[in-house]
Amino acid sequence: MTTPTATQRGRVGVVVVAAGAGTRLGADVPKAFVTVAGRPLLWYAAHAAVQAAQVGCVVAVVPASHVEDAQDLLEPLIRSSGVAVQVVPGGAERGDSVLAGVRWLPAECEVVLVHDAARAFAPPDLFDRVAGAVSEATPAVVPGLPVVDTVKSVDAEGLVVQTLERATLRAVQTPQGFRREVLLAAHAAYGSLATDDAGLVERLGRPVLVVAGDPLAVKVTTPADLATAERIAAGEATGVSGA
C-alpha cells in the first residue's frame, strides 16, 4: 500500500466527539478527561487519529468548560505529527457536537470520520480501513465485530419474541466514515436522533457498509471498562472482546 500524499490526506478529516459527561463512569470530570495510565482518554483517541496515514486534520469537540484544557493537552500532538488539530466547544446534544466539528473541517475534507473519544484505543489502521472504504457507492462505512453471544429479541414484558441469527449481526464501533455531504444531509433530516450517525444515513435510505472492526476499539462506559482500558494502555490486553 502506498503512503497517501498530502493532498490525499487532506481529503479525510476526523471529528472526535468528546463532549459527553460520562455519568455512568461516576467521575468528577467529563468522560474524555478521565485518565488511563496517566493520560486522558481524549489524548489516546486524538493520538491514534493523527497517526492514521489517510487523516489530514482532526477536530476535538469538548465541553465548553474544558476547551483550554484540551488545547493544552493536544498541542504536543500538533507539533509532533504535523496534522492540523483543532478544539471546539460542543453543543447541547451529540448531534450538535458532531456538526460543530464538521463545520470546522476544511472544505477539501470530503470524507469525515466521526469517532467517540470513549473508544480511545481504536488503532490508527482502523481509521484508515474505514476511510478507505468510503465511496460514492458506499457513502457510510462502519467498523463492526461479529457477535459471539446469543441475542434474543424480547417484548415489553420480557418474553422472548425471537432468537436472532448471530451470523447476520455485528457489534458496531467507531470511527464511522461518511461522505461529508451525506453526513450533513442525514443530520439535517434526523439530527435530533443522533446517537449513531450511521443510523441517520440508514434512515435516508443510503447504503451503509460494515468493515472489520478491531477488538481494541472497546467503549469505556463504566468503571469496569476502565480496568480493561488500563490493560490496553499497558500493552497487556490481547483478544479483548466487547464494543
PDB file of C-alpha atoms in Angstrom:
ATOM      1  CA  MET A   1       0.000   0.000   0.000  1.00  0.00           C
ATOM      2  CA  THR A   2       1.420   3.395  -0.957  1.00  0.00           C
ATOM      3  CA  THR A   3       1.612   6.234   1.513  1.00  0.00           C
ATOM      4  CA  PRO A   4      -1.096   8.834   0.804  1.00  0.00           C
ATOM      5  CA  THR A   5       0.119  12.165  -0.495  1.00  0.00           C
ATOM      6  CA  ALA A   6      -0.542  15.398   1.385  1.00  0.00           C
ATOM      7  CA  THR A   7      -3.455  16.056  -0.985  1.00  0.00           C
ATOM      8  CA  GLN A   8      -4.965  12.642  -0.284  1.00  0.00           C
ATOM      9  CA  ARG A   9      -4.526  13.117   3.455  1.00  0.00           C
ATOM     10  CA  GLY A  10      -6.314  16.453   3.200  1.00  0.00           C
ATOM     11  CA  ARG A  11      -9.445  14.693   1.954  1.00  0.00           C
ATOM     12  CA  VAL A  12     -10.031  12.908   5.269  1.00  0.00           C
ATOM     13  CA  GLY A  13     -10.945  14.722   8.478  1.00  0.00           C
ATOM     14  CA  VAL A  14     -11.761  13.259  11.886  1.00  0.00           C
ATOM     15  CA  VAL A  15     -14.278  14.615  14.377  1.00  0.00           C
ATOM     16  CA  VAL A  16     -13.512  13.268  17.858  1.00  0.00           C
ATOM     17  CA  VAL A  17     -16.707  13.616  19.882  1.00  0.00           C
ATOM     18  CA  ALA A  18     -15.618  14.242  23.463  1.00  0.00           C
ATOM     19  CA  ALA A  19     -18.331  16.433  24.970  1.00  0.00           C
ATOM     20  CA  GLY A  20     -20.160  13.776  26.985  1.00  0.00           C
ATOM     21  CA  ALA A  21     -20.495  13.949  30.758  1.00  0.00           C
ATOM     22  CA  GLY A  22     -19.801  10.264  31.339  1.00  0.00           C
ATOM     23  CA  THR A  23     -22.306   9.954  34.164  1.00  0.00           C
ATOM     24  CA  ARG A  24     -22.073   6.161  34.267  1.00  0.00           C
ATOM     25  CA  LEU A  25     -18.340   6.371  34.977  1.00  0.00           C
ATOM     26  CA  GLY A  26     -19.048   8.281  38.164  1.00  0.00           C
ATOM     27  CA  ALA A  27     -16.118  10.613  37.505  1.00  0.00           C
ATOM     28  CA  ASP A  28     -15.885  14.254  38.557  1.00  0.00           C
ATOM     29  CA  VAL A  29     -14.671  15.291  35.089  1.00  0.00           C
ATOM     30  CA  PRO A  30     -16.140  14.744  31.596  1.00  0.00           C
ATOM     31  CA  LYS A  31     -15.538  11.202  30.358  1.00  0.00           C
ATOM     32  CA  ALA A  32     -12.945  12.190  27.763  1.00  0.00           C
ATOM     33  CA  PHE A  33     -10.800  13.703  30.512  1.00  0.00           C
ATOM     34  CA  VAL A  34     -10.772  10.616  32.716  1.00  0.00           C
ATOM     35  CA  THR A  35      -7.174   9.404  32.870  1.00  0.00           C
ATOM     36  CA  VAL A  36      -5.882   5.961  31.959  1.00  0.00           C
ATOM     37  CA  ALA A  37      -2.224   5.221  32.649  1.00  0.00           C
ATOM     38  CA  GLY A  38      -1.696   8.927  33.318  1.00  0.00           C
ATOM     39  CA  ARG A  39      -3.292  10.301  30.142  1.00  0.00           C
ATOM     40  CA  PRO A  40      -6.872  11.385  29.414  1.00  0.00           C
ATOM     41  CA  LEU A  41      -8.950   9.241  27.063  1.00  0.00           C
ATOM     42  CA  LEU A  42      -9.092  12.198  24.664  1.00  0.00           C
ATOM     43  CA  TRP A  43      -5.317  12.096  24.237  1.00  0.00           C
ATOM     44  CA  TYR A  44      -5.344   8.438  23.203  1.00  0.00           C
ATOM     45  CA  ALA A  45      -8.192   8.995  20.728  1.00  0.00           C
ATOM     46  CA  ALA A  46      -6.560  12.021  19.106  1.00  0.00           C
ATOM     47  CA  HIS A  47      -3.143  10.376  19.069  1.00  0.00           C
ATOM     48  CA  ALA A  48      -4.475   7.414  17.098  1.00  0.00           C
ATOM     49  CA  ALA A  49      -6.275   9.724  14.674  1.00  0.00           C
ATOM     50  CA  VAL A  50      -3.187  11.799  13.819  1.00  0.00           C
ATOM     51  CA  GLN A  51      -1.155   8.628  13.304  1.00  0.00           C
ATOM     52  CA  ALA A  52      -3.554   7.294  10.652  1.00  0.00           C
ATOM     53  CA  ALA A  53      -1.973   7.530   7.213  1.00  0.00           C
ATOM     54  CA  GLN A  54      -5.066   8.944   5.483  1.00  0.00           C
ATOM     55  CA  VAL A  55      -6.036  11.575   8.066  1.00  0.00           C
ATOM     56  CA  GLY A  56      -5.196  15.195   7.272  1.00  0.00           C
ATOM     57  CA  CYS A  57      -6.959  17.056  10.073  1.00  0.00           C
ATOM     58  CA  VAL A  58      -8.606  16.378  13.414  1.00  0.00           C
ATOM     59  CA  VAL A  59     -11.106  18.372  15.444  1.00  0.00           C
ATOM     60  CA  ALA A  60     -11.883  17.508  19.050  1.00  0.00           C
ATOM     61  CA  VAL A  61     -15.309  18.597  20.272  1.00  0.00           C
ATOM     62  CA  VAL A  62     -15.251  19.035  24.054  1.00  0.00           C
ATOM     63  CA  PRO A  63     -17.363  20.666  26.775  1.00  0.00           C
ATOM     64  CA  ALA A  64     -17.056  24.463  26.669  1.00  0.00           C
ATOM     65  CA  SER A  65     -15.606  24.355  30.192  1.00  0.00           C
ATOM     66  CA  HIS A  66     -12.675  22.214  29.015  1.00  0.00           C
ATOM     67  CA  VAL A  67     -11.630  23.832  25.730  1.00  0.00           C
ATOM     68  CA  GLU A  68      -8.424  25.325  27.141  1.00  0.00           C
ATOM     69  CA  ASP A  69      -7.526  22.076  28.915  1.00  0.00           C
ATOM     70  CA  ALA A  70      -7.974  20.169  25.652  1.00  0.00           C
ATOM     71  CA  GLN A  71      -5.876  22.665  23.716  1.00  0.00           C
ATOM     72  CA  ASP A  72      -3.020  22.305  26.209  1.00  0.00           C
ATOM     73  CA  LEU A  73      -3.353  18.522  26.089  1.00  0.00           C
ATOM     74  CA  LEU A  74      -3.314  18.225  22.297  1.00  0.00           C
ATOM     75  CA  GLU A  75      -0.793  20.931  21.406  1.00  0.00           C
ATOM     76  CA  PRO A  76       2.158  18.487  21.547  1.00  0.00           C
ATOM     77  CA  LEU A  77       0.368  16.233  19.026  1.00  0.00           C
ATOM     78  CA  ILE A  78       0.194  19.110  16.582  1.00  0.00           C
ATOM     79  CA  ARG A  79       3.908  19.752  16.897  1.00  0.00           C
ATOM     80  CA  SER A  80       4.916  16.102  16.639  1.00  0.00           C
ATOM     81  CA  SER A  81       2.546  14.919  13.888  1.00  0.00           C
ATOM     82  CA  GLY A  82       2.208  17.862  11.545  1.00  0.00           C
ATOM     83  CA  VAL A  83      -1.524  17.134  11.336  1.00  0.00           C
ATOM     84  CA  ALA A  84      -3.849  20.074  11.935  1.00  0.00           C
ATOM     85  CA  VAL A  85      -5.677  19.630  15.257  1.00  0.00           C
ATOM     86  CA  GLN A  86      -8.400  21.991  16.463  1.00  0.00           C
ATOM     87  CA  VAL A  87     -10.510  22.088  19.639  1.00  0.00           C
ATOM     88  CA  VAL A  88     -14.061  23.441  19.563  1.00  0.00           C
ATOM     89  CA  PRO A  89     -16.865  23.526  22.160  1.00  0.00           C
ATOM     90  CA  GLY A  90     -19.663  21.007  21.833  1.00  0.00           C
ATOM     91  CA  GLY A  91     -23.400  21.546  21.787  1.00  0.00           C
ATOM     92  CA  ALA A  92     -26.329  20.519  23.965  1.00  0.00           C
ATOM     93  CA  GLU A  93     -26.797  17.181  22.167  1.00  0.00           C
ATOM     94  CA  ARG A  94     -24.441  14.761  20.457  1.00  0.00           C
ATOM     95  CA  GLY A  95     -25.709  15.779  17.024  1.00  0.00           C
ATOM     96  CA  ASP A  96     -24.897  19.407  17.785  1.00  0.00           C
ATOM     97  CA  SER A  97     -21.361  18.416  18.724  1.00  0.00           C
ATOM     98  CA  VAL A  98     -20.846  16.380  15.540  1.00  0.00           C
ATOM     99  CA  LEU A  99     -21.991  19.311  13.410  1.00  0.00           C
ATOM    100  CA  ALA A 100     -19.756  21.724  15.335  1.00  0.00           C
ATOM    101  CA  GLY A 101     -16.800  19.538  14.414  1.00  0.00           C
ATOM    102  CA  VAL A 102     -17.779  19.037  10.774  1.00  0.00           C
ATOM    103  CA  ARG A 103     -18.222  22.787  10.262  1.00  0.00           C
ATOM    104  CA  TRP A 104     -14.631  23.407  11.338  1.00  0.00           C
ATOM    105  CA  LEU A 105     -13.148  20.904   8.891  1.00  0.00           C
ATOM    106  CA  PRO A 106     -11.673  22.446   5.722  1.00  0.00           C
ATOM    107  CA  ALA A 107     -13.811  22.243   2.589  1.00  0.00           C
ATOM    108  CA  GLU A 108     -11.401  19.779   0.977  1.00  0.00           C
ATOM    109  CA  CYS A 109     -12.261  17.172   3.640  1.00  0.00           C
ATOM    110  CA  GLU A 110     -14.662  15.179   1.502  1.00  0.00           C
ATOM    111  CA  VAL A 111     -14.573  12.202   3.871  1.00  0.00           C
ATOM    112  CA  VAL A 112     -15.437  12.666   7.543  1.00  0.00           C
ATOM    113  CA  LEU A 113     -14.729  10.110  10.257  1.00  0.00           C
ATOM    114  CA  VAL A 114     -16.800  10.525  13.414  1.00  0.00           C
ATOM    115  CA  HIS A 115     -15.111   8.938  16.408  1.00  0.00           C
ATOM    116  CA  ASP A 116     -16.150   8.639  20.049  1.00  0.00           C
ATOM    117  CA  ALA A 117     -13.381   9.583  22.475  1.00  0.00           C
ATOM    118  CA  ALA A 118     -14.718   6.804  24.693  1.00  0.00           C
ATOM    119  CA  ARG A 119     -13.302   4.318  22.130  1.00  0.00           C
ATOM    120  CA  ALA A 120      -9.915   5.783  22.859  1.00  0.00           C
ATOM    121  CA  PHE A 121      -7.825   2.758  21.873  1.00  0.00           C
ATOM    122  CA  ALA A 122      -9.109   2.258  18.333  1.00  0.00           C
ATOM    123  CA  PRO A 123      -5.827   1.824  16.405  1.00  0.00           C
ATOM    124  CA  PRO A 124      -4.706   4.048  13.503  1.00  0.00           C
ATOM    125  CA  ASP A 125      -5.204   1.312  10.914  1.00  0.00           C
ATOM    126  CA  LEU A 126      -8.895   1.143  11.823  1.00  0.00           C
ATOM    127  CA  PHE A 127      -9.234   4.817  10.840  1.00  0.00           C
ATOM    128  CA  ASP A 128      -7.514   4.058   7.534  1.00  0.00           C
ATOM    129  CA  ARG A 129      -9.624   0.963   6.870  1.00  0.00           C
ATOM    130  CA  VAL A 130     -12.866   2.898   7.361  1.00  0.00           C
ATOM    131  CA  ALA A 131     -11.723   5.954   5.384  1.00  0.00           C
ATOM    132  CA  GLY A 132     -10.501   3.802   2.504  1.00  0.00           C
ATOM    133  CA  ALA A 133     -13.893   2.122   2.130  1.00  0.00           C
ATOM    134  CA  VAL A 134     -15.937   5.332   1.845  1.00  0.00           C
ATOM    135  CA  SER A 135     -17.003   5.928  -1.754  1.00  0.00           C
ATOM    136  CA  GLU A 136     -19.859   7.147  -3.911  1.00  0.00           C
ATOM    137  CA  ALA A 137     -21.347   3.653  -3.794  1.00  0.00           C
ATOM    138  CA  THR A 138     -20.818   3.244  -0.043  1.00  0.00           C
ATOM    139  CA  PRO A 139     -21.168   6.758   1.422  1.00  0.00           C
ATOM    140  CA  ALA A 140     -21.281   5.450   5.003  1.00  0.00           C
ATOM    141  CA  VAL A 141     -18.889   2.886   6.473  1.00  0.00           C
ATOM    142  CA  VAL A 142     -18.807   1.477   9.997  1.00  0.00           C
ATOM    143  CA  PRO A 143     -16.436  -0.976  11.664  1.00  0.00           C
ATOM    144  CA  GLY A 144     -18.014  -3.947  13.390  1.00  0.00           C
ATOM    145  CA  LEU A 145     -17.195  -7.199  15.119  1.00  0.00           C
ATOM    146  CA  PRO A 146     -19.107 -10.482  14.848  1.00  0.00           C
ATOM    147  CA  VAL A 147     -21.469 -11.053  17.768  1.00  0.00           C
ATOM    148  CA  VAL A 148     -20.404 -14.068  19.834  1.00  0.00           C
ATOM    149  CA  ASP A 149     -23.286 -14.121  22.341  1.00  0.00           C
ATOM    150  CA  THR A 150     -26.747 -15.463  21.629  1.00  0.00           C
ATOM    151  CA  VAL A 151     -29.032 -12.438  21.131  1.00  0.00           C
ATOM    152  CA  LYS A 152     -32.780 -12.559  21.717  1.00  0.00           C
ATOM    153  CA  SER A 153     -35.465 -10.012  20.916  1.00  0.00           C
ATOM    154  CA  VAL A 154     -37.981  -9.558  23.752  1.00  0.00           C
ATOM    155  CA  ASP A 155     -41.310  -7.794  24.213  1.00  0.00           C
ATOM    156  CA  ALA A 156     -42.326  -5.210  26.846  1.00  0.00           C
ATOM    157  CA  GLU A 157     -42.910  -7.984  29.400  1.00  0.00           C
ATOM    158  CA  GLY A 158     -39.502  -9.515  28.807  1.00  0.00           C
ATOM    159  CA  LEU A 159     -40.805 -12.517  26.910  1.00  0.00           C
ATOM    160  CA  VAL A 160     -38.674 -13.752  24.006  1.00  0.00           C
ATOM    161  CA  VAL A 161     -40.056 -12.832  20.595  1.00  0.00           C
ATOM    162  CA  GLN A 162     -37.279 -14.428  18.586  1.00  0.00           C
ATOM    163  CA  THR A 163     -33.670 -15.553  18.690  1.00  0.00           C
ATOM    164  CA  LEU A 164     -31.636 -13.557  16.212  1.00  0.00           C
ATOM    165  CA  GLU A 165     -29.214 -15.192  13.796  1.00  0.00           C
ATOM    166  CA  ARG A 166     -25.715 -14.313  15.007  1.00  0.00           C
ATOM    167  CA  ALA A 167     -24.170 -14.695  11.565  1.00  0.00           C
ATOM    168  CA  THR A 168     -26.048 -11.589  10.404  1.00  0.00           C
ATOM    169  CA  LEU A 169     -25.203  -9.433  13.459  1.00  0.00           C
ATOM    170  CA  ARG A 170     -22.318  -7.049  14.096  1.00  0.00           C
ATOM    171  CA  ALA A 171     -21.376  -5.023  17.164  1.00  0.00           C
ATOM    172  CA  VAL A 172     -20.688  -1.619  15.627  1.00  0.00           C
ATOM    173  CA  GLN A 173     -17.808   0.621  16.692  1.00  0.00           C
ATOM    174  CA  THR A 174     -16.263   3.945  15.758  1.00  0.00           C
ATOM    175  CA  PRO A 175     -14.718   5.668  13.845  1.00  0.00           C
ATOM    176  CA  GLN A 176     -17.601   5.731  11.405  1.00  0.00           C
ATOM    177  CA  GLY A 177     -16.833   7.183   7.977  1.00  0.00           C
ATOM    178  CA  PHE A 178     -19.017   9.265   5.664  1.00  0.00           C
ATOM    179  CA  ARG A 179     -19.011  11.303   2.538  1.00  0.00           C
ATOM    180  CA  ARG A 180     -19.343  14.748   4.015  1.00  0.00           C
ATOM    181  CA  GLU A 181     -22.449  15.804   2.106  1.00  0.00           C
ATOM    182  CA  VAL A 182     -24.271  12.592   3.047  1.00  0.00           C
ATOM    183  CA  LEU A 183     -23.456  13.016   6.748  1.00  0.00           C
ATOM    184  CA  LEU A 184     -24.699  16.615   6.671  1.00  0.00           C
ATOM    185  CA  ALA A 185     -27.898  15.605   4.859  1.00  0.00           C
ATOM    186  CA  ALA A 186     -28.554  12.883   7.433  1.00  0.00           C
ATOM    187  CA  HIS A 187     -28.105  15.307  10.318  1.00  0.00           C
ATOM    188  CA  ALA A 188     -30.307  17.909   8.645  1.00  0.00           C
ATOM    189  CA  ALA A 189     -33.093  15.348   8.350  1.00  0.00           C
ATOM    190  CA  TYR A 190     -32.738  13.337  11.549  1.00  0.00           C
ATOM    191  CA  GLY A 191     -30.136  15.061  13.729  1.00  0.00           C
ATOM    192  CA  SER A 192     -32.311  15.029  16.851  1.00  0.00           C
ATOM    193  CA  LEU A 193     -31.938  11.213  16.848  1.00  0.00           C
ATOM    194  CA  ALA A 194     -28.157  11.293  16.535  1.00  0.00           C
ATOM    195  CA  THR A 195     -26.927   8.628  18.921  1.00  0.00           C
ATOM    196  CA  ASP A 196     -25.484   6.742  15.939  1.00  0.00           C
ATOM    197  CA  ASP A 197     -24.514   8.702  12.839  1.00  0.00           C
ATOM    198  CA  ALA A 198     -24.686   5.681  10.542  1.00  0.00           C
ATOM    199  CA  GLY A 199     -28.236   5.095  11.726  1.00  0.00           C
ATOM    200  CA  LEU A 200     -29.165   8.531  10.403  1.00  0.00           C
ATOM    201  CA  VAL A 201     -27.769   7.619   6.987  1.00  0.00           C
ATOM    202  CA  GLU A 202     -29.788   4.399   7.087  1.00  0.00           C
ATOM    203  CA  ARG A 203     -32.922   6.496   7.598  1.00  0.00           C
ATOM    204  CA  LEU A 204     -32.043   8.414   4.432  1.00  0.00           C
ATOM    205  CA  GLY A 205     -32.138   5.125   2.577  1.00  0.00           C
ATOM    206  CA  ARG A 206     -28.453   5.253   1.684  1.00  0.00           C
ATOM    207  CA  PRO A 207     -26.240   2.146   1.948  1.00  0.00           C
ATOM    208  CA  VAL A 208     -24.051   1.593   4.993  1.00  0.00           C
ATOM    209  CA  LEU A 209     -21.107  -0.786   4.628  1.00  0.00           C
ATOM    210  CA  VAL A 210     -19.671  -2.732   7.574  1.00  0.00           C
ATOM    211  CA  VAL A 211     -15.921  -3.415   7.528  1.00  0.00           C
ATOM    212  CA  ALA A 212     -13.854  -5.388  10.000  1.00  0.00           C
ATOM    213  CA  GLY A 213     -13.661  -3.735  13.395  1.00  0.00           C
ATOM    214  CA  ASP A 214     -10.946  -4.077  15.989  1.00  0.00           C
ATOM    215  CA  PRO A 215     -11.079  -5.693  19.458  1.00  0.00           C
ATOM    216  CA  LEU A 216      -9.107  -2.772  20.882  1.00  0.00           C
ATOM    217  CA  ALA A 217     -11.835  -0.276  19.966  1.00  0.00           C
ATOM    218  CA  VAL A 218     -13.709  -1.018  23.185  1.00  0.00           C
ATOM    219  CA  LYS A 219     -16.001   1.636  24.618  1.00  0.00           C
ATOM    220  CA  VAL A 220     -15.196   2.988  28.078  1.00  0.00           C
ATOM    221  CA  THR A 221     -18.582   3.495  29.711  1.00  0.00           C
ATOM    222  CA  THR A 222     -18.461   2.045  33.237  1.00  0.00           C
ATOM    223  CA  PRO A 223     -15.812   1.815  35.971  1.00  0.00           C
ATOM    224  CA  ALA A 224     -15.261  -1.837  34.997  1.00  0.00           C
ATOM    225  CA  ASP A 225     -14.326  -0.702  31.488  1.00  0.00           C
ATOM    226  CA  LEU A 226     -11.524   1.412  32.956  1.00  0.00           C
ATOM    227  CA  ALA A 227      -9.744  -1.743  34.112  1.00  0.00           C
ATOM    228  CA  THR A 228      -9.796  -3.038  30.546  1.00  0.00           C
ATOM    229  CA  ALA A 229      -8.554   0.346  29.321  1.00  0.00           C
ATOM    230  CA  GLU A 230      -5.684   0.254  31.804  1.00  0.00           C
ATOM    231  CA  ARG A 231      -4.619  -3.171  30.489  1.00  0.00           C
ATOM    232  CA  ILE A 232      -4.763  -1.948  26.890  1.00  0.00           C
ATOM    233  CA  ALA A 233      -2.745   1.164  27.716  1.00  0.00           C
ATOM    234  CA  ALA A 234      -0.180  -1.004  29.448  1.00  0.00           C
ATOM    235  CA  GLY A 235       0.003  -3.304  26.429  1.00  0.00           C
ATOM    236  CA  GLU A 236      -1.342  -6.238  28.411  1.00  0.00           C
ATOM    237  CA  ALA A 237      -4.620  -6.811  26.548  1.00  0.00           C
ATOM    238  CA  THR A 238      -4.829  -9.436  23.820  1.00  0.00           C
ATOM    239  CA  GLY A 239      -8.021 -10.573  22.153  1.00  0.00           C
ATOM    240  CA  VAL A 240     -10.149  -8.044  24.007  1.00  0.00           C
ATOM    241  CA  SER A 241     -13.818  -8.615  23.277  1.00  0.00           C
ATOM    242  CA  GLY A 242     -16.770  -6.264  23.514  1.00  0.00           C
ATOM    243  CA  ALA A 243     -17.759  -2.969  21.959  1.00  0.00           C
TER     244      ALA A 243
END
